[in-house]
Amino acid sequence: MGDGSSAMTMILDGKVHAERMLGEVTAAVEARAARGLRPPCLAVVIVGDDPASHVYVRGKVAACARTGIRSVERRLPADTPQAELDGIIAALNADPLVDGILVQLPLPAGLDSKRALHAIDPAKDVDGLHPVNQGLLLEGLPGLRPCTPSACMNMLRAHGVELKGIRALVLGRSEIVGKPMALMLLEQHATVTIAHSRTRDLPALCREADLLVAAVGRPGMVEGSWIKPGAVVVDVGINRVEDPALGEVIFAADPGKMKTLREKGGVLCGDVRFQEAAAVAGAITPVPGGVGLLTIAGVMANTLQACQAR
Amino acid sequence: MGDGSSAMTMILDGKVHAERMLGEVTAAVEARAARGLRPPCLAVVIVGDDPASHVYVRGKVAACARTGIRSVERRLPADTPQAELDGIIAALNADPLVDGILVQLPLPAGLDSKRALHAIDPAKDVDGLHPVNQGLLLEGLPGLRPCTPSACMNMLRAHGVELKGIRALVLGRSEIVGKPMALMLLEQHATVTIAHSRTRDLPALCREADLLVAAVGRPGMVEGSWIKPGAVVVDVGINRVEDPALGEVIFAADPGKMKTLREKGGVLCGDVRFQEAAAVAGAITPVPGGVGLLTIAGVMANTLQACQAR
């Protein structure tokens, strides 16, 4: 950074906010125990050997241990037939001791992830991706809400970001982040624009945004010059960059990242060019260390909520 | 109108588009009959004596007759207990001869309209307002979609309005029009902004919109100077204006409406000042004679769809 404006930039530390959320869940689980109630239980279903998926599942299981939530893992081989997956989900739906069910995505080729997600009992759908839960969100009614946008909202609230009347731009229109995030911001009275790959003159649109949420999965797509001075930037993208030529472009202001790329053959970065954006923004989440950690905390909060609601 | 630009303005006639949609439903019902299949059946539940509600229900029943859809009316007194309404909905859900169920809103005080709407079998929810159907819409999956925005999209498609990459502004964030309309426009690759009562500098935001959908229920709120030249304007509001002082302001360019207000003590108008906007817009729906007629056609299309899906 190293210029005057950067001194004003607040780094929104995902670890701090995730710890706060996990601490709240832990306290609630302890309060249940004090009342003689069993701990919440999360069942995680993982199919196949995708290394990244196993990393995520380990993170979730560790967060369960940390908060006192009981976790059950169902590890299935990559060639598991759909009918068997359906049967396992049905059994978990019927199990009175299971409060939350999470099917780790992506599923191996040949398995229908929509079918799996729709088979989960909405009351146990801690990912918040079942149509019933998405519909309740659209209606502004209580339900299990998608973890990532829900945890981002929790962070914005804790950070005291005023959302009423602000211009918010959500970049990306997935049902996991973009669309539910837009609905949650709308619920808090932001004026919300949803932009995507077909959007024209995106830089100008971004420059109007008091809050920019980037969730497209394109490394370093959002340049520093696109950020409105003082804006809050939430970077949901987690991308691995290995190409030095791409690195030279998107890490022009970030010699540290470029060094890591050269030394390790790859580096994680968000959808936003962090150093460029941090020089302009009022607050920004880093990658890694930002929204990724919040998502796991969101799963724990949803598991507790599902348990309390039963 | 009477100036140069108005010659270019296309009036999007709700009657024409509603007739086209009803004609398609009629043809499909006839095709069913030719294959020996029974006509679709719509059950309409109306509680109490609200005159406007009875007008709407008559319109729907007439559209059924027109298209060959069988209609069943359940007229209930205003003091009907919730349990009785629940029981009637449950019986209609269970009736294999009923394809669509519509509970006319608003319900009298003391009845919970959310509860009633959520009690309808999603497969028979021809209003498209059940959380399951809203969630399927959010996911971009097939389902029964809210009638008004769905019929507006049908009209825009029939009129050949290019939506890909355009800036669309949806004014209003109800679950009946605003939010589902935004999702449908997003699905067609528009860049969508949702604005509302808390939005700052609304006129400037409107002036950026290639498509403006007004659904707030505030008569004449959108002024002609807010419209981007050549924009498409869809006016979902149906408001009755009785106050001559308000009329003087919002009908300044519309002596005809002002005359009607004076002579009849009231006049219908949309959320947009029609004559002012028509002088600037490329295409615009009038009120009355616009979206209101489309909504009824949307109910018929949904009843057919619910019937075909069973």
Coordinates of C-alpha atoms in Angstrom, one line a residue:
Chain A
M1 CA 0.0 0.0 0.0
G2 CA 2.2 2.8 1.2
D3 CA 0.1 5.9 0.3
G4 CA -2.0 8.2 2.4
S5 CA -5.4 6.6 1.8
S6 CA -4.2 3.1 2.8
A7 CA -3.8 4.3 6.4
M8 CA -7.5 4.6 6.5
T9 CA -8.2 1.1 5.1
M10 CA -9.6 -1.4 7.5
I11 CA -8.8 -5.0 6.8
L12 CA -11.9 -7.1 7.6
D13 CA -10.1 -10.1 9.2
G14 CA -12.2 -13.3 8.5
K15 CA -10.4 -15.1 11.3
V16 CA -11.5 -12.5 13.9
H17 CA -15.1 -12.6 12.8
A18 CA -15.2 -16.4 12.4
E19 CA -13.8 -16.7 15.9
R20 CA -16.5 -14.4 17.2
M21 CA -19.2 -16.4 15.5
L22 CA -17.7 -19.7 16.7
G23 CA -17.5 -18.3 20.2
E24 CA -21.2 -17.5 20.1
V25 CA -22.0 -21.0 18.9
T26 CA -19.8 -22.6 21.6
A27 CA -21.5 -20.5 24.3
A28 CA -25.0 -21.6 23.0
V29 CA -23.9 -25.3 23.0
E30 CA -22.6 -25.0 26.5
A31 CA -25.9 -23.3 27.6
R32 CA -27.7 -26.3 26.1
A33 CA -25.5 -28.7 28.1
A34 CA -26.2 -26.7 31.2
R35 CA -29.9 -27.3 30.6
G36 CA -29.2 -31.0 30.1
L37 CA -29.7 -30.9 26.4
R38 CA -27.5 -32.9 24.0
P39 CA -25.1 -31.1 21.6
P40 CA -26.2 -30.3 18.1
C41 CA -25.1 -32.9 15.5
L42 CA -23.9 -32.3 12.0
A43 CA -23.6 -35.1 9.4
V44 CA -21.2 -34.4 6.6
V45 CA -21.4 -36.5 3.4
I46 CA -18.4 -36.5 1.2
V47 CA -18.2 -38.5 -2.1
G48 CA -14.9 -39.2 -3.9
D49 CA -11.3 -38.0 -3.4
D50 CA -11.3 -34.4 -4.4
P51 CA -8.5 -33.0 -2.3
A52 CA -10.0 -29.5 -1.9
S53 CA -13.3 -31.0 -0.7
H54 CA -11.5 -33.1 1.9
V55 CA -9.7 -29.9 3.1
Y56 CA -13.1 -28.2 3.5
V57 CA -14.6 -31.1 5.3
R58 CA -11.7 -31.3 7.7
G59 CA -12.2 -27.6 8.4
K60 CA -15.8 -28.2 9.2
V61 CA -15.2 -31.2 11.4
A62 CA -12.5 -29.2 13.3
A63 CA -15.0 -26.4 13.8
C64 CA -17.5 -28.9 15.2
A65 CA -14.9 -30.1 17.7
R66 CA -14.0 -26.6 18.6
T67 CA -17.7 -25.6 19.3
G68 CA -18.8 -28.8 20.9
I69 CA -21.0 -29.8 18.0
R70 CA -21.0 -33.5 17.4
S71 CA -20.0 -34.5 13.8
V72 CA -20.7 -37.6 11.8
E73 CA -18.8 -38.2 8.6
R74 CA -20.1 -40.4 5.7
R75 CA -17.2 -41.0 3.3
L76 CA -18.3 -42.6 0.1
P77 CA -16.3 -43.8 -2.9
A78 CA -16.4 -41.7 -6.1
D79 CA -18.4 -44.5 -7.9
T80 CA -21.3 -44.4 -5.4
P81 CA -24.5 -44.8 -7.3
Q82 CA -27.1 -42.0 -7.0
A83 CA -29.6 -44.4 -5.4
E84 CA -27.2 -45.2 -2.6
L85 CA -26.5 -41.5 -2.0
D86 CA -30.3 -40.9 -1.9
G87 CA -30.6 -43.7 0.6
I88 CA -28.0 -42.2 2.9
I89 CA -29.6 -38.8 2.8
A90 CA -33.0 -40.4 3.5
A91 CA -31.5 -42.2 6.5
L92 CA -29.9 -39.0 7.9
N93 CA -33.2 -37.1 7.3
A94 CA -35.0 -39.8 9.4
D95 CA -32.3 -39.9 12.2
P96 CA -33.7 -37.9 15.2
L97 CA -30.1 -37.4 16.5
V98 CA -28.9 -35.6 13.3
D99 CA -29.7 -31.9 13.2
G100 CA -27.8 -30.8 10.1
I101 CA -26.9 -32.5 6.9
L102 CA -24.2 -31.2 4.6
V103 CA -23.4 -32.8 1.2
Q104 CA -19.9 -31.5 0.2
L105 CA -19.9 -30.1 -3.3
P106 CA -18.8 -30.7 -6.0
L107 CA -20.0 -34.3 -6.3
P108 CA -18.2 -36.6 -8.7
A109 CA -19.4 -36.8 -12.3
G110 CA -22.4 -39.0 -12.6
L111 CA -24.0 -37.8 -9.4
D112 CA -26.8 -35.1 -9.6
S113 CA -25.9 -32.5 -7.0
K114 CA -29.3 -30.6 -7.3
R115 CA -31.1 -33.9 -6.7
A116 CA -29.0 -34.5 -3.6
L117 CA -29.5 -31.0 -2.2
H118 CA -33.2 -31.2 -2.8
A119 CA -33.4 -34.6 -1.1
I120 CA -32.2 -33.1 2.2
D121 CA -35.0 -32.3 4.7
P122 CA -35.2 -28.4 4.6
A123 CA -35.2 -28.4 8.4
K124 CA -31.7 -30.0 8.3
D125 CA -30.4 -28.1 5.3
V126 CA -27.5 -26.3 7.0
D127 CA -26.1 -25.1 3.6
G128 CA -29.4 -23.3 3.1
L129 CA -29.6 -24.3 -0.5
H130 CA -32.9 -26.2 -0.6
P131 CA -35.6 -24.4 -2.6
V132 CA -37.8 -24.1 0.5
N133 CA -35.1 -22.2 2.4
Q134 CA -34.2 -20.0 -0.6
G135 CA -38.0 -19.3 -1.0
L136 CA -38.3 -18.4 2.7
L137 CA -35.3 -16.1 2.3
L138 CA -37.0 -14.4 -0.7
E139 CA -40.0 -13.9 1.5
G140 CA -38.0 -12.5 4.3
L141 CA -39.1 -15.3 6.6
P142 CA -37.0 -17.3 9.1
G143 CA -35.2 -20.4 7.7
L144 CA -31.8 -21.8 7.2
R145 CA -30.0 -19.3 5.0
P146 CA -27.0 -19.9 2.7
C147 CA -23.9 -19.9 4.9
T148 CA -21.5 -17.7 2.9
P149 CA -23.7 -14.7 2.4
S150 CA -25.2 -15.2 5.8
A151 CA -21.8 -15.1 7.5
C152 CA -20.8 -12.1 5.3
M153 CA -23.9 -10.2 6.6
N154 CA -23.0 -11.2 10.1
M155 CA -19.5 -9.7 9.6
L156 CA -20.9 -6.5 8.1
R157 CA -23.3 -6.1 11.0
A158 CA -20.5 -6.7 13.6
H159 CA -18.3 -4.2 11.8
G160 CA -21.1 -1.6 12.0
V161 CA -21.4 -1.1 8.2
E162 CA -24.5 1.0 7.5
L163 CA -26.5 -0.7 4.8
K164 CA -29.7 1.3 4.7
G165 CA -29.9 3.3 1.5
I166 CA -26.4 2.5 0.3
R167 CA -25.6 1.3 -3.2
A168 CA -24.5 -2.3 -3.1
L169 CA -23.2 -4.2 -6.1
V170 CA -23.2 -8.0 -6.1
L171 CA -20.9 -9.3 -8.8
G172 CA -22.0 -12.9 -9.6
R173 CA -25.5 -14.5 -9.7
S174 CA -25.0 -18.0 -8.2
E175 CA -27.7 -19.4 -6.0
I176 CA -25.0 -20.1 -3.4
V177 CA -23.7 -16.5 -3.0
G178 CA -24.8 -13.9 -5.5
K179 CA -28.6 -14.2 -5.4
P180 CA -29.1 -14.8 -1.7
M181 CA -26.5 -12.1 -0.9
A182 CA -28.6 -9.7 -3.0
L183 CA -31.8 -10.6 -1.1
M184 CA -30.1 -10.2 2.3
L185 CA -28.7 -6.8 1.4
L186 CA -32.2 -5.8 0.1
E187 CA -33.7 -6.9 3.4
Q188 CA -31.4 -4.5 5.1
H189 CA -32.6 -1.7 2.8
A190 CA -29.6 -1.4 0.5
T191 CA -30.2 -0.5 -3.1
V192 CA -28.9 -3.6 -4.8
T193 CA -27.5 -4.2 -8.3
I194 CA -26.6 -7.7 -9.5
A195 CA -24.0 -7.7 -12.2
H196 CA -22.4 -10.6 -14.1
S197 CA -20.5 -11.7 -17.1
R198 CA -23.0 -10.0 -19.5
T199 CA -22.9 -6.7 -17.7
R200 CA -21.8 -3.7 -19.8
D201 CA -19.4 -1.1 -18.4
L202 CA -18.8 -3.0 -15.2
P203 CA -16.0 -0.7 -14.0
A204 CA -18.3 2.3 -14.0
L205 CA -21.0 0.3 -12.2
C206 CA -18.5 -0.8 -9.6
R207 CA -17.4 2.8 -9.0
E208 CA -21.0 3.7 -7.9
A209 CA -21.0 1.0 -5.2
D210 CA -20.6 1.8 -1.5
L211 CA -20.4 -1.9 -0.9
L212 CA -19.0 -4.3 -3.5
V213 CA -19.4 -8.1 -3.1
A214 CA -17.3 -10.0 -5.6
A215 CA -18.4 -13.7 -6.1
V216 CA -17.5 -14.7 -9.7
G217 CA -14.4 -16.9 -9.3
R218 CA -12.2 -14.9 -11.7
P219 CA -8.8 -14.1 -10.1
G220 CA -8.0 -10.4 -9.8
M221 CA -10.9 -9.4 -12.1
V222 CA -11.8 -6.3 -10.1
E223 CA -9.1 -3.7 -10.4
G224 CA -8.3 -1.0 -7.9
S225 CA -9.5 1.7 -10.2
W226 CA -13.0 0.2 -10.1
I227 CA -13.4 0.8 -6.4
K228 CA -15.2 3.8 -5.1
P229 CA -13.0 5.6 -2.6
G230 CA -14.0 4.5 0.9
A231 CA -16.1 1.6 -0.3
V232 CA -16.5 -1.7 1.6
V233 CA -15.2 -4.6 -0.4
V234 CA -16.1 -8.2 0.4
D235 CA -14.2 -10.7 -1.8
V236 CA -15.8 -14.1 -1.9
G237 CA -13.6 -15.5 -4.6
I238 CA -11.0 -18.1 -3.7
N239 CA -8.9 -18.8 -6.8
R240 CA -5.5 -20.4 -7.4
V241 CA -3.2 -18.5 -9.8
E242 CA -0.3 -20.5 -11.4
D243 CA 0.3 -18.6 -14.6
P244 CA 3.1 -16.1 -14.1
A245 CA 1.9 -13.9 -17.0
L246 CA -1.5 -13.6 -15.3
G247 CA 0.3 -13.0 -12.0
E248 CA 2.3 -10.1 -13.5
V249 CA -0.9 -8.4 -14.4
I250 CA -3.1 -8.9 -11.4
F251 CA -0.3 -8.7 -8.8
A252 CA 1.4 -5.6 -10.2
A253 CA 0.8 -3.9 -6.9
D254 CA 1.5 -7.0 -4.8
P255 CA 5.1 -8.2 -5.0
G256 CA 4.5 -10.6 -2.1
K257 CA 1.9 -12.6 -4.0
M258 CA 4.1 -12.6 -7.1
K259 CA 7.0 -13.9 -5.0
T260 CA 4.8 -16.7 -3.6
L261 CA 3.6 -17.6 -7.1
R262 CA 7.2 -17.9 -8.4
E263 CA 8.4 -19.8 -5.4
K264 CA 5.6 -22.2 -4.8
G265 CA 4.3 -22.5 -8.4
G266 CA 0.9 -21.0 -7.3
V267 CA -0.9 -18.6 -5.0
L268 CA -4.4 -18.1 -3.7
C269 CA -6.1 -14.8 -4.5
G270 CA -9.6 -13.4 -4.6
D271 CA -11.7 -11.9 -7.4
V272 CA -10.4 -8.5 -6.3
R273 CA -6.8 -7.2 -6.7
F274 CA -6.3 -6.8 -3.0
Q275 CA -3.4 -4.4 -2.8
E276 CA -4.8 -2.1 -5.5
A277 CA -8.3 -2.1 -4.0
A278 CA -7.0 -1.7 -0.4
A279 CA -5.4 1.5 -1.4
V280 CA -8.8 2.9 -2.3
A281 CA -11.4 1.0 -0.2
G282 CA -12.5 2.0 3.3
A283 CA -12.6 -1.7 4.3
I284 CA -11.8 -5.0 2.5
T285 CA -11.6 -8.7 3.2
P286 CA -8.3 -10.4 2.2
V287 CA -8.0 -13.8 0.4
P288 CA -7.0 -16.1 2.1
G289 CA -8.1 -15.2 5.6
G290 CA -11.4 -13.5 4.7
V291 CA -14.7 -15.0 3.7
G292 CA -13.5 -18.6 3.5
L293 CA -13.2 -18.8 7.3
L294 CA -16.6 -17.1 7.7
T295 CA -18.3 -19.8 5.7
I296 CA -17.3 -22.5 8.1
A297 CA -18.5 -20.4 11.0
G298 CA -21.8 -20.0 9.1
V299 CA -22.2 -23.8 8.9
M300 CA -21.8 -24.1 12.6
A301 CA -24.3 -21.3 13.3
N302 CA -26.8 -23.0 11.0
T303 CA -26.3 -26.3 12.7
L304 CA -27.0 -24.8 16.0
Q305 CA -30.1 -23.0 14.6
A306 CA -31.4 -26.2 13.0
C307 CA -30.9 -28.0 16.4
Q308 CA -32.7 -25.2 18.4
A309 CA -35.6 -25.2 16.0
R310 CA -36.4 -28.9 16.4
Chain B
M1 CA -48.4 13.6 -26.1
G2 CA -48.2 15.8 -29.2
D3 CA -44.4 16.2 -29.6
G4 CA -41.9 14.6 -31.9
S5 CA -40.7 11.9 -29.7
S6 CA -44.1 10.6 -28.9
A7 CA -44.6 9.4 -32.5
M8 CA -41.8 6.8 -31.7
T9 CA -43.5 5.6 -28.5
M10 CA -45.0 2.1 -28.7
I11 CA -47.9 1.6 -26.3
L12 CA -47.6 -2.0 -25.0
D13 CA -51.3 -2.9 -25.0
G14 CA -52.0 -5.3 -22.1
K15 CA -55.2 -6.4 -23.8
V16 CA -53.4 -7.5 -27.0
H17 CA -50.8 -9.5 -25.1
A18 CA -53.4 -11.0 -22.7
E19 CA -55.5 -12.1 -25.6
R20 CA -52.5 -13.7 -27.2
M21 CA -51.7 -15.6 -24.0
L22 CA -55.3 -16.6 -23.5
G23 CA -55.4 -17.8 -27.1
E24 CA -52.4 -20.1 -26.4
V25 CA -54.1 -21.5 -23.3
T26 CA -57.3 -22.0 -25.2
A27 CA -55.5 -23.9 -27.9
A28 CA -53.7 -26.1 -25.4
V29 CA -57.0 -26.9 -23.6
E30 CA -58.6 -27.8 -26.9
A31 CA -55.6 -30.0 -27.8
R32 CA -56.1 -31.8 -24.5
A33 CA -59.8 -32.3 -25.2
A34 CA -58.9 -33.7 -28.7
R35 CA -56.7 -36.3 -26.9
G36 CA -59.6 -37.1 -24.6
L37 CA -58.2 -35.3 -21.6
R38 CA -60.3 -33.3 -19.1
P39 CA -60.0 -29.5 -19.0
P40 CA -57.7 -28.0 -16.3
C41 CA -59.5 -26.9 -13.2
L42 CA -58.9 -23.8 -11.1
A43 CA -60.3 -23.4 -7.6
V44 CA -60.6 -19.8 -6.4
V45 CA -61.1 -19.2 -2.7
I46 CA -62.4 -15.8 -1.7
V47 CA -63.1 -14.7 1.9
G48 CA -65.2 -11.7 2.8
D49 CA -66.8 -8.9 0.8
D50 CA -63.9 -6.7 -0.5
P51 CA -65.4 -5.3 -3.7
A52 CA -62.1 -5.1 -5.5
S53 CA -61.3 -8.7 -4.7
H54 CA -64.7 -9.8 -6.1
V55 CA -63.9 -7.8 -9.3
Y56 CA -60.6 -9.7 -9.6
V57 CA -62.2 -13.1 -9.0
R58 CA -64.9 -12.4 -11.6
G59 CA -62.2 -11.5 -14.0
K60 CA -60.4 -14.8 -13.3
V61 CA -63.6 -16.8 -13.6
A62 CA -64.4 -15.1 -16.9
A63 CA -61.0 -15.9 -18.2
C64 CA -61.5 -19.6 -17.2
A65 CA -64.7 -19.7 -19.2
R66 CA -63.1 -18.0 -22.1
T67 CA -60.2 -20.5 -22.2
G68 CA -62.2 -23.7 -21.4
I69 CA -60.7 -24.0 -17.9
R70 CA -63.1 -25.3 -15.4
S71 CA -63.5 -23.0 -12.4
V72 CA -64.7 -23.7 -8.9
E73 CA -65.4 -20.9 -6.5
R74 CA -65.4 -21.2 -2.7
R75 CA -67.0 -18.0 -1.2
L76 CA -66.5 -17.7 2.5
P77 CA -67.8 -15.2 5.0
A78 CA -65.4 -12.6 6.4
D79 CA -65.5 -14.2 9.8
T80 CA -64.4 -17.6 8.6
P81 CA -62.0 -19.1 11.2
Q82 CA -58.4 -19.9 10.1
A83 CA -59.0 -23.6 10.8
E84 CA -61.9 -23.7 8.4
L85 CA -59.8 -22.0 5.7
D86 CA -57.0 -24.4 6.3
G87 CA -59.4 -27.3 6.0
I88 CA -60.8 -26.0 2.7
I89 CA -57.3 -25.6 1.3
A90 CA -56.4 -29.1 2.5
A91 CA -59.5 -30.6 0.8
L92 CA -58.6 -28.8 -2.5
N93 CA -55.0 -30.0 -2.2
A94 CA -56.3 -33.6 -1.9
D95 CA -58.9 -33.2 -4.7
P96 CA -57.5 -35.0 -7.8
L97 CA -59.7 -33.0 -10.1
V98 CA -58.4 -29.6 -8.9
D99 CA -55.2 -28.5 -10.7
G100 CA -54.8 -25.0 -9.4
I101 CA -55.7 -23.2 -6.1
L102 CA -55.8 -19.5 -5.8
V103 CA -56.6 -17.7 -2.5
Q104 CA -57.6 -14.2 -3.4
L105 CA -55.7 -11.6 -1.4
P106 CA -56.0 -9.6 0.8
L107 CA -57.7 -11.8 3.4
P108 CA -59.9 -10.2 6.0
A109 CA -58.2 -9.1 9.3
G110 CA -57.8 -12.1 11.6
L111 CA -56.7 -14.5 8.8
D112 CA -53.1 -15.2 8.2
S113 CA -52.4 -14.9 4.4
K114 CA -48.9 -16.3 4.6
R115 CA -50.2 -19.3 6.4
A116 CA -52.9 -19.8 3.8
L117 CA -50.4 -19.4 0.9
H118 CA -48.0 -21.8 2.5
A119 CA -50.7 -24.4 3.0
I120 CA -51.3 -24.7 -0.7
D121 CA -49.7 -27.7 -2.4
P122 CA -46.8 -26.2 -4.4
A123 CA -47.8 -28.2 -7.4
K124 CA -51.2 -26.4 -7.3
D125 CA -49.9 -23.0 -6.3
V126 CA -50.9 -21.1 -9.5
D127 CA -50.1 -17.7 -7.9
G128 CA -46.4 -19.0 -7.7
L129 CA -46.1 -17.5 -4.2
H130 CA -45.3 -20.7 -2.2
P131 CA -41.7 -20.7 -0.9
V132 CA -40.9 -23.9 -2.8
N133 CA -41.9 -22.1 -6.1
Q134 CA -40.0 -19.0 -5.2
G135 CA -36.9 -21.1 -4.3
L136 CA -37.1 -22.9 -7.6
L137 CA -37.3 -19.6 -9.4
L138 CA -34.2 -18.4 -7.5
E139 CA -32.4 -21.6 -8.7
G140 CA -33.6 -21.1 -12.2
L141 CA -35.5 -24.3 -12.2
P142 CA -39.0 -25.1 -13.6
G143 CA -41.9 -24.4 -11.3
L144 CA -45.0 -22.3 -11.0
R145 CA -43.8 -18.7 -11.1
P146 CA -45.5 -15.6 -9.8
C147 CA -48.2 -14.6 -12.4
T148 CA -47.6 -10.8 -12.7
P149 CA -43.9 -10.8 -13.4
S150 CA -44.1 -14.0 -15.4
A151 CA -46.8 -12.4 -17.7
C152 CA -44.7 -9.2 -18.0
M153 CA -41.7 -11.3 -19.1
N154 CA -44.0 -13.0 -21.6
M155 CA -45.0 -9.6 -23.0
L156 CA -41.5 -8.3 -23.2
R157 CA -40.4 -11.5 -25.1
A158 CA -43.3 -11.3 -27.5
H159 CA -42.5 -7.6 -28.1
G160 CA -38.9 -8.6 -28.9
V161 CA -37.3 -6.5 -26.1
E162 CA -33.6 -7.4 -25.9
L163 CA -32.8 -8.1 -22.3
K164 CA -29.2 -9.4 -22.5
G165 CA -26.8 -6.9 -21.0
I166 CA -29.4 -4.1 -20.6
R167 CA -29.7 -2.1 -17.4
A168 CA -33.0 -3.0 -15.7
L169 CA -34.4 -1.2 -12.7
V170 CA -37.1 -2.8 -10.7
L171 CA -38.8 -0.3 -8.4
G172 CA -40.4 -2.2 -5.5
R173 CA -39.3 -5.3 -3.6
S174 CA -42.4 -7.3 -2.9
E175 CA -42.3 -11.0 -3.1
I176 CA -45.3 -10.9 -5.5
V177 CA -43.7 -8.6 -8.1
G178 CA -40.4 -6.9 -7.4
K179 CA -38.1 -9.7 -6.2
P180 CA -39.4 -12.4 -8.6
M181 CA -39.3 -9.9 -11.5
A182 CA -35.7 -9.1 -10.7
L183 CA -34.8 -12.8 -10.7
M184 CA -36.5 -13.4 -14.1
L185 CA -34.7 -10.4 -15.6
L186 CA -31.4 -11.7 -14.2
E187 CA -32.1 -15.1 -15.7
Q188 CA -32.4 -13.3 -19.1
H189 CA -29.0 -11.7 -18.5
A190 CA -30.1 -8.2 -17.7
T191 CA -28.0 -6.2 -15.1
V192 CA -30.7 -5.7 -12.5
T193 CA -31.0 -3.1 -9.8
I194 CA -33.8 -3.3 -7.2
A195 CA -34.8 0.1 -5.8
H196 CA -37.3 1.0 -3.1
S197 CA -38.4 3.6 -0.6
R198 CA -35.0 3.8 1.0
T199 CA -33.2 4.3 -2.3
R200 CA -31.3 7.6 -2.6
D201 CA -31.3 9.7 -5.8
L202 CA -33.9 7.5 -7.4
P203 CA -34.5 9.8 -10.4
A204 CA -30.8 9.5 -11.5
L205 CA -30.9 5.7 -11.0
C206 CA -34.1 5.5 -13.2
R207 CA -32.4 7.6 -15.9
E208 CA -29.8 4.8 -16.3
A209 CA -32.4 2.1 -16.9
D210 CA -33.1 0.7 -20.3
L211 CA -36.0 -1.1 -18.7
L212 CA -38.0 0.3 -15.8
V213 CA -40.5 -1.8 -14.0
A214 CA -42.5 0.2 -11.5
A215 CA -44.3 -1.8 -8.7
V216 CA -44.6 0.3 -5.7
G217 CA -48.2 1.3 -5.5
R218 CA -47.6 5.1 -5.4
P219 CA -49.7 6.9 -8.0
G220 CA -47.6 8.9 -10.5
M221 CA -44.4 8.6 -8.5
V222 CA -42.2 8.2 -11.5
E223 CA -42.0 11.4 -13.5
G224 CA -41.3 11.8 -17.2
S225 CA -38.0 13.4 -16.5
W226 CA -36.8 10.2 -14.8
I227 CA -37.2 8.1 -17.9
K228 CA -34.2 7.4 -20.1
P229 CA -35.1 8.3 -23.7
G230 CA -36.1 5.2 -25.6
A231 CA -36.5 3.1 -22.4
V232 CA -39.1 0.4 -22.0
V233 CA -41.5 1.2 -19.1
V234 CA -43.6 -1.5 -17.5
D235 CA -46.1 0.0 -15.0
V236 CA -47.4 -2.6 -12.5
G237 CA -49.1 -0.1 -10.2
I238 CA -52.8 0.2 -10.2
N239 CA -53.8 3.1 -7.9
R240 CA -57.0 5.1 -7.5
V241 CA -56.5 8.8 -7.3
E242 CA -59.3 10.9 -5.8
D243 CA -57.5 14.0 -4.4
P244 CA -57.7 16.8 -7.0
A245 CA -54.6 18.5 -5.6
L246 CA -52.6 15.3 -6.1
G247 CA -54.2 15.0 -9.6
E248 CA -53.1 18.5 -10.5
V249 CA -49.5 17.4 -9.9
I250 CA -49.4 13.9 -11.4
F251 CA -51.7 14.6 -14.3
A252 CA -50.2 17.9 -15.4
A253 CA -49.6 16.5 -18.8
D254 CA -52.8 14.4 -18.9
P255 CA -55.9 16.6 -19.0
G256 CA -58.0 13.5 -19.8
K257 CA -57.2 11.8 -16.5
M258 CA -57.8 15.1 -14.7
K259 CA -61.2 15.5 -16.3
T260 CA -62.2 11.9 -15.3
L261 CA -61.0 12.6 -11.8
R262 CA -63.2 15.7 -11.6
E263 CA -66.2 14.1 -13.2
K264 CA -66.2 10.7 -11.5
G265 CA -64.5 11.6 -8.2
G266 CA -61.6 9.3 -8.9
V267 CA -59.4 7.8 -11.6
L268 CA -57.1 4.8 -12.0
C269 CA -53.4 5.5 -12.7
G270 CA -50.2 3.6 -12.4
D271 CA -47.0 4.3 -10.6
V272 CA -45.7 6.2 -13.6
R273 CA -47.0 9.5 -15.0
F274 CA -48.1 8.0 -18.3
Q275 CA -48.3 11.0 -20.6
E276 CA -45.0 12.5 -19.4
A277 CA -43.2 9.1 -19.6
A278 CA -44.8 8.2 -23.0
A279 CA -43.2 11.4 -24.4
V280 CA -39.7 10.0 -23.6
A281 CA -40.0 6.2 -23.5
G282 CA -39.6 3.9 -26.4
A283 CA -42.4 1.7 -25.2
I284 CA -44.8 1.8 -22.2
T285 CA -47.7 0.0 -20.7
P286 CA -50.8 2.1 -19.8
V287 CA -52.9 1.9 -16.7
P288 CA -55.6 0.6 -16.9
G289 CA -55.2 -1.7 -19.9
G290 CA -51.7 -2.8 -19.2
V291 CA -50.2 -5.3 -16.7
G292 CA -53.5 -5.8 -14.9
L293 CA -54.9 -7.8 -17.8
L294 CA -51.7 -9.7 -18.2
T295 CA -51.9 -11.0 -14.6
I296 CA -55.1 -12.8 -15.2
A297 CA -53.7 -14.4 -18.4
G298 CA -50.7 -15.4 -16.2
V299 CA -53.0 -17.2 -13.8
M300 CA -54.6 -19.1 -16.7
A301 CA -51.2 -20.1 -18.1
N302 CA -50.1 -21.3 -14.7
T303 CA -53.3 -23.4 -14.3
L304 CA -52.7 -25.1 -17.6
Q305 CA -49.0 -25.7 -16.6
A306 CA -50.0 -27.2 -13.2
C307 CA -52.5 -29.4 -15.0
Q308 CA -50.0 -30.6 -17.7
A309 CA -47.4 -31.3 -15.0
R310 CA -49.7 -33.7 -13.0

